[in-house]
mmCIF file of C-alpha atoms in Angstrom:
data_model
loop_
_atom_site.group_PDB
_atom_site.id
_atom_site.type_symbol
_atom_site.label_atom_id
_atom_site.label_comp_id
_atom_site.label_asym_id
_atom_site.label_seq_id
_atom_site.Cartn_x
_atom_site.Cartn_y
_atom_site.Cartn_z
ATOM 1 C CA UNK A 1 135.627 52.869 249.232
ATOM 2 C CA UNK A 2 137.695 54.849 251.350
ATOM 3 C CA UNK A 3 139.129 57.111 248.891
ATOM 4 C CA UNK A 4 137.847 60.134 246.704
ATOM 5 C CA UNK A 5 135.357 59.154 244.207
ATOM 6 C CA UNK A 6 134.712 60.915 241.106
ATOM 7 C CA UNK A 7 131.992 60.196 238.417
ATOM 8 C CA UNK A 8 131.789 59.889 235.607
ATOM 9 C CA UNK A 9 135.156 58.747 234.615
ATOM 10 C CA UNK A 10 134.886 59.735 231.035
ATOM 11 C CA UNK A 11 132.499 62.074 229.438
ATOM 12 C CA UNK A 12 132.058 63.019 225.948
ATOM 13 C CA UNK A 13 130.180 65.691 224.728
ATOM 14 C CA UNK A 14 129.258 67.995 222.139
ATOM 15 C CA UNK A 15 130.301 71.486 222.139
ATOM 16 C CA UNK A 16 127.706 73.833 223.532
ATOM 17 C CA UNK A 17 126.277 71.288 225.817
ATOM 18 C CA UNK A 18 126.205 71.702 229.905
ATOM 19 C CA UNK A 19 127.995 69.132 231.768
ATOM 20 C CA UNK A 20 127.967 67.987 235.594
ATOM 21 C CA UNK A 21 131.034 66.161 237.093
ATOM 22 C CA UNK A 22 130.619 64.934 240.764
ATOM 23 C CA UNK A 23 133.112 64.294 243.578
ATOM 24 C CA UNK A 24 132.431 62.441 246.597
ATOM 25 C CA UNK A 25 135.278 63.302 249.401
ATOM 26 C CA UNK A 26 136.590 61.064 251.975
ATOM 27 C CA UNK A 27 134.081 60.831 254.746
ATOM 28 C CA UNK A 28 134.738 63.125 257.306
ATOM 29 C CA UNK A 29 136.922 65.560 255.089
ATOM 30 C CA UNK A 30 135.757 69.122 255.492
ATOM 31 C CA UNK A 31 137.995 70.318 252.578
ATOM 32 C CA UNK A 32 137.401 69.751 248.994
ATOM 33 C CA UNK A 33 139.380 71.217 245.862
ATOM 34 C CA UNK A 34 138.755 71.006 242.268
ATOM 35 C CA UNK A 35 141.655 71.223 239.806
ATOM 36 C CA UNK A 36 141.739 70.697 235.904
ATOM 37 C CA UNK A 37 144.711 69.260 234.341
ATOM 38 C CA UNK A 38 145.115 69.799 230.630
ATOM 39 C CA UNK A 39 146.955 67.511 228.295
ATOM 40 C CA UNK A 40 150.851 67.528 229.045
ATOM 41 C CA UNK A 41 150.321 69.959 231.728
ATOM 42 C CA UNK A 42 150.328 70.306 235.313
ATOM 43 C CA UNK A 43 147.293 70.866 237.526
ATOM 44 C CA UNK A 44 145.642 74.249 237.744
ATOM 45 C CA UNK A 45 143.518 75.078 240.906
ATOM 46 C CA UNK A 46 139.862 75.855 240.323
ATOM 47 C CA UNK A 47 137.887 76.193 243.563
ATOM 48 C CA UNK A 48 138.045 75.338 247.104
ATOM 49 C CA UNK A 49 135.652 74.379 249.613
ATOM 50 C CA UNK A 50 135.290 74.567 253.236
ATOM 51 C CA UNK A 51 132.188 72.863 254.242
ATOM 52 C CA UNK A 52 129.792 74.024 251.806
ATOM 53 C CA UNK A 53 131.172 77.685 251.350
ATOM 54 C CA UNK A 54 133.629 78.515 248.938
ATOM 55 C CA UNK A 55 136.468 80.578 250.183
ATOM 56 C CA UNK A 56 138.782 80.486 247.242
ATOM 57 C CA UNK A 57 137.221 80.342 243.608
ATOM 58 C CA UNK A 58 140.068 82.555 241.884
ATOM 59 C CA UNK A 59 140.754 79.750 239.650
ATOM 60 C CA UNK A 60 137.188 79.412 237.694
ATOM 61 C CA UNK A 61 138.284 80.363 234.372
ATOM 62 C CA UNK A 62 134.933 82.071 233.347
ATOM 63 C CA UNK A 63 131.620 82.367 234.479
ATOM 64 C CA UNK A 64 130.436 79.117 232.640
ATOM 65 C CA UNK A 65 132.195 77.326 235.392
ATOM 66 C CA UNK A 66 130.287 76.898 238.790
ATOM 67 C CA UNK A 67 130.678 74.655 241.690
ATOM 68 C CA UNK A 68 128.620 73.642 244.709
ATOM 69 C CA UNK A 69 128.886 71.377 247.655
ATOM 70 C CA UNK A 70 126.137 70.117 249.891
ATOM 71 C CA UNK A 71 127.421 70.228 253.657
ATOM 72 C CA UNK A 72 130.519 68.474 253.842
ATOM 73 C CA UNK A 73 129.541 65.739 251.372
ATOM 74 C CA UNK A 74 129.389 65.664 247.648
ATOM 75 C CA UNK A 75 130.268 68.485 245.413
ATOM 76 C CA UNK A 76 129.337 69.089 241.746
ATOM 77 C CA UNK A 77 131.498 71.008 239.042
ATOM 78 C CA UNK A 78 129.110 72.450 236.260
ATOM 79 C CA UNK A 79 130.299 73.828 232.958
ATOM 80 C CA UNK A 80 127.804 75.418 230.838
ATOM 81 C CA UNK A 81 127.857 75.921 226.897
ATOM 82 C CA UNK A 82 131.144 73.821 226.899
ATOM 83 C CA UNK A 83 134.021 74.718 224.577
ATOM 84 C CA UNK A 84 136.706 72.644 222.985
ATOM 85 C CA UNK A 85 139.279 74.097 225.229
ATOM 86 C CA UNK A 86 137.407 72.695 228.218
ATOM 87 C CA UNK A 87 138.585 69.594 227.224
ATOM 88 C CA UNK A 88 140.895 68.251 230.249
ATOM 89 C CA UNK A 89 141.037 65.843 233.170
ATOM 90 C CA UNK A 90 139.251 67.228 235.938
ATOM 91 C CA UNK A 91 140.469 66.048 239.517
ATOM 92 C CA UNK A 92 138.991 66.180 242.883
ATOM 93 C CA UNK A 93 140.744 66.423 246.174
ATOM 94 C CA UNK A 94 139.817 66.403 249.710
ATOM 95 C CA UNK A 95 141.493 66.981 252.961
ATOM 96 C CA UNK A 96 140.584 66.765 256.814
ATOM 97 C CA UNK A 97 140.739 69.491 259.215
ATOM 98 C CA UNK A 98 143.311 71.898 258.163
ATOM 99 C CA UNK A 99 143.922 71.845 254.508
ATOM 100 C CA UNK A 100 146.736 69.541 254.103
ATOM 101 C CA UNK A 101 147.697 66.886 252.810
ATOM 102 C CA UNK A 102 144.989 66.624 250.034
ATOM 103 C CA UNK A 103 143.922 63.252 248.599
ATOM 104 C CA UNK A 104 142.940 62.979 245.120
ATOM 105 C CA UNK A 105 140.333 61.166 243.015
ATOM 106 C CA UNK A 106 141.125 59.415 239.817
ATOM 107 C CA UNK A 107 139.719 62.443 237.751
ATOM 108 C CA UNK A 108 136.938 62.961 235.249
ATOM 109 C CA UNK A 109 138.296 62.741 231.509
ATOM 110 C CA UNK A 110 136.106 65.493 229.799
ATOM 111 C CA UNK A 111 136.240 65.790 225.835
ATOM 112 C CA UNK A 112 134.390 68.304 223.935
ATOM 113 C CA UNK A 113 133.734 67.440 220.472
ATOM 114 C CA UNK B 1 153.214 85.318 242.595
ATOM 115 C CA UNK B 2 153.684 81.942 243.963
ATOM 116 C CA UNK B 3 154.972 79.339 241.587
ATOM 117 C CA UNK B 4 156.717 75.974 240.874
ATOM 118 C CA UNK B 5 158.941 74.974 238.251
ATOM 119 C CA UNK B 6 160.054 71.688 237.358
ATOM 120 C CA UNK B 7 163.168 72.062 234.566
ATOM 121 C CA UNK B 8 163.178 68.752 233.195
ATOM 122 C CA UNK B 9 160.013 67.606 231.278
ATOM 123 C CA UNK B 10 161.542 63.957 230.454
ATOM 124 C CA UNK B 11 163.955 61.897 232.241
ATOM 125 C CA UNK B 12 165.111 58.611 231.241
ATOM 126 C CA UNK B 13 167.232 56.285 233.797
ATOM 127 C CA UNK B 14 168.459 52.688 233.896
ATOM 128 C CA UNK B 15 166.598 50.434 236.287
ATOM 129 C CA UNK B 16 168.839 50.257 239.412
ATOM 130 C CA UNK B 17 170.044 53.628 238.864
ATOM 131 C CA UNK B 18 169.761 56.754 241.044
ATOM 132 C CA UNK B 19 167.124 59.586 240.500
ATOM 133 C CA UNK B 20 167.147 63.186 241.056
ATOM 134 C CA UNK B 21 164.056 65.285 240.019
ATOM 135 C CA UNK B 22 164.245 68.815 240.228
ATOM 136 C CA UNK B 23 161.872 71.432 241.643
ATOM 137 C CA UNK B 24 162.136 75.114 242.391
ATOM 138 C CA UNK B 25 159.649 77.135 244.121
ATOM 139 C CA UNK B 26 158.955 80.827 244.515
ATOM 140 C CA UNK B 27 157.052 82.040 247.437
ATOM 141 C CA UNK B 28 157.484 84.905 250.080
ATOM 142 C CA UNK B 29 157.575 82.514 253.250
ATOM 143 C CA UNK B 30 158.361 78.981 253.664
ATOM 144 C CA UNK B 31 155.855 77.121 251.647
ATOM 145 C CA UNK B 32 154.531 73.758 252.248
ATOM 146 C CA UNK B 33 155.806 71.332 249.714
ATOM 147 C CA UNK B 34 154.864 68.326 248.152
ATOM 148 C CA UNK B 35 155.759 65.511 245.721
ATOM 149 C CA UNK B 36 152.885 63.696 243.937
ATOM 150 C CA UNK B 37 153.274 60.674 241.502
ATOM 151 C CA UNK B 38 150.706 60.175 238.728
ATOM 152 C CA UNK B 39 150.364 56.943 236.900
ATOM 153 C CA UNK B 40 148.581 56.845 233.468
ATOM 154 C CA UNK B 41 144.793 57.216 233.705
ATOM 155 C CA UNK B 42 145.236 57.573 237.575
ATOM 156 C CA UNK B 43 144.734 60.244 240.267
ATOM 157 C CA UNK B 44 147.657 61.537 242.130
ATOM 158 C CA UNK B 45 149.499 59.694 244.836
ATOM 159 C CA UNK B 46 151.181 61.497 247.436
ATOM 160 C CA UNK B 47 154.847 60.485 247.943
ATOM 161 C CA UNK B 48 155.974 62.883 250.445
ATOM 162 C CA UNK B 49 155.353 66.319 252.112
ATOM 163 C CA UNK B 50 157.468 69.028 253.867
ATOM 164 C CA UNK B 51 155.894 71.613 256.332
ATOM 165 C CA UNK B 52 158.964 72.518 258.696
ATOM 166 C CA UNK B 53 161.713 71.107 260.561
ATOM 167 C CA UNK B 54 164.121 68.437 259.366
ATOM 168 C CA UNK B 55 165.066 69.372 255.773
ATOM 169 C CA UNK B 56 165.528 65.855 254.635
ATOM 170 C CA UNK B 57 162.160 64.036 254.342
ATOM 171 C CA UNK B 58 161.117 60.441 253.594
ATOM 172 C CA UNK B 59 158.379 59.307 251.807
ATOM 173 C CA UNK B 60 156.698 56.075 250.413
ATOM 174 C CA UNK B 61 158.128 53.517 247.926
ATOM 175 C CA UNK B 62 161.820 54.586 248.835
ATOM 176 C CA UNK B 63 161.638 58.501 247.678
ATOM 177 C CA UNK B 64 163.208 61.309 249.679
ATOM 178 C CA UNK B 65 163.532 64.835 249.055
ATOM 179 C CA UNK B 66 165.473 67.606 250.689
ATOM 180 C CA UNK B 67 164.431 71.416 251.447
ATOM 181 C CA UNK B 68 167.017 73.780 250.595
ATOM 182 C CA UNK B 69 165.886 77.304 251.227
ATOM 183 C CA UNK B 70 169.197 78.912 250.030
ATOM 184 C CA UNK B 71 168.476 77.259 246.435
ATOM 185 C CA UNK B 72 164.684 77.596 246.627
ATOM 186 C CA UNK B 73 164.511 73.913 245.771
ATOM 187 C CA UNK B 74 162.848 70.616 246.996
ATOM 188 C CA UNK B 75 164.525 67.836 245.009
ATOM 189 C CA UNK B 76 163.022 64.356 244.887
ATOM 190 C CA UNK B 77 165.672 61.498 245.292
ATOM 191 C CA UNK B 78 165.562 57.739 245.081
ATOM 192 C CA UNK B 79 168.798 55.634 245.197
ATOM 193 C CA UNK B 80 167.778 52.954 242.891
ATOM 194 C CA UNK B 81 164.682 53.118 240.440
ATOM 195 C CA UNK B 82 162.614 50.317 239.585
ATOM 196 C CA UNK B 83 160.955 49.835 236.590
ATOM 197 C CA UNK B 84 157.393 50.445 238.375
ATOM 198 C CA UNK B 85 158.635 53.995 239.010
ATOM 199 C CA UNK B 86 157.628 54.957 235.464
ATOM 200 C CA UNK B 87 155.363 57.733 235.860
ATOM 201 C CA UNK B 88 154.840 61.611 235.899
ATOM 202 C CA UNK B 89 155.690 63.320 238.896
ATOM 203 C CA UNK B 90 154.598 66.596 240.147
ATOM 204 C CA UNK B 91 156.091 68.813 242.725
ATOM 205 C CA UNK B 92 153.457 71.452 244.465
ATOM 206 C CA UNK B 93 153.608 74.151 246.849
ATOM 207 C CA UNK B 94 150.919 75.459 248.941
ATOM 208 C CA UNK B 95 150.291 78.178 251.683
ATOM 209 C CA UNK B 96 147.545 78.753 253.980
ATOM 210 C CA UNK B 97 144.755 78.936 251.679
ATOM 211 C CA UNK B 98 144.599 75.279 250.825
ATOM 212 C CA UNK B 99 145.534 75.984 247.032
ATOM 213 C CA UNK B 100 148.046 73.849 245.723
ATOM 214 C CA UNK B 101 150.483 75.250 242.834
ATOM 215 C CA UNK B 102 151.796 72.614 240.805
ATOM 216 C CA UNK B 103 154.830 72.361 238.562
ATOM 217 C CA UNK B 104 154.422 71.251 234.706
ATOM 218 C CA UNK B 105 155.393 67.608 235.783
ATOM 219 C CA UNK B 106 158.350 65.730 235.121
ATOM 220 C CA UNK B 107 157.834 62.044 233.061
ATOM 221 C CA UNK B 108 160.022 59.639 234.345
ATOM 222 C CA UNK B 109 161.014 56.623 231.872
ATOM 223 C CA UNK B 110 162.765 53.591 233.250
ATOM 224 C CA UNK B 111 165.121 51.651 230.816
ATOM 225 C CA UNK B 112 165.368 47.821 231.383
#
């Protein structure tokens, strides 16, 4: 497809397990962003990639959260030892040269039991 | 610190009525400003954006927004609301780093 693709669309896991969330940006988009949306709240910035480097990871809430990106392609957000407060929708966005505008995927809904 | 405030958590309007959703921003310089719409279970769709120039910007689906520096506002308007406009609306601002700061969102309900 032509848009930002995220997988899985839904993920249910037990507290303490590790999870990996995947984002496929729009082809050719050099910038990639991860956001978190908790129930009833706005989006919180997590991390920004330009190519495969991350100039801004100030939004990662703890060292349990990490992300990587392969070249100007797929990115993976990993949450280790998940906690119930990690339950949220995780949204990925990408943009072409420059940083605006950002095009969003449909998100991964993560539920921690 | 950069911040975005959407004062109205929930708004209900009748179909065919006009709409205005409020957004205030706090930023040292002129920010880049955006309005996004999110339907249930969907990602965010960009309605319109303001970077510079003409302070009245036109977007998709008949929406427009006006940047008012003196009021630090970027309110979203539509002259006549359709039932399909029911969704959650987010105002966001960004600087040069690529980080978007979002408001808490306004849920729009449309009465028939």
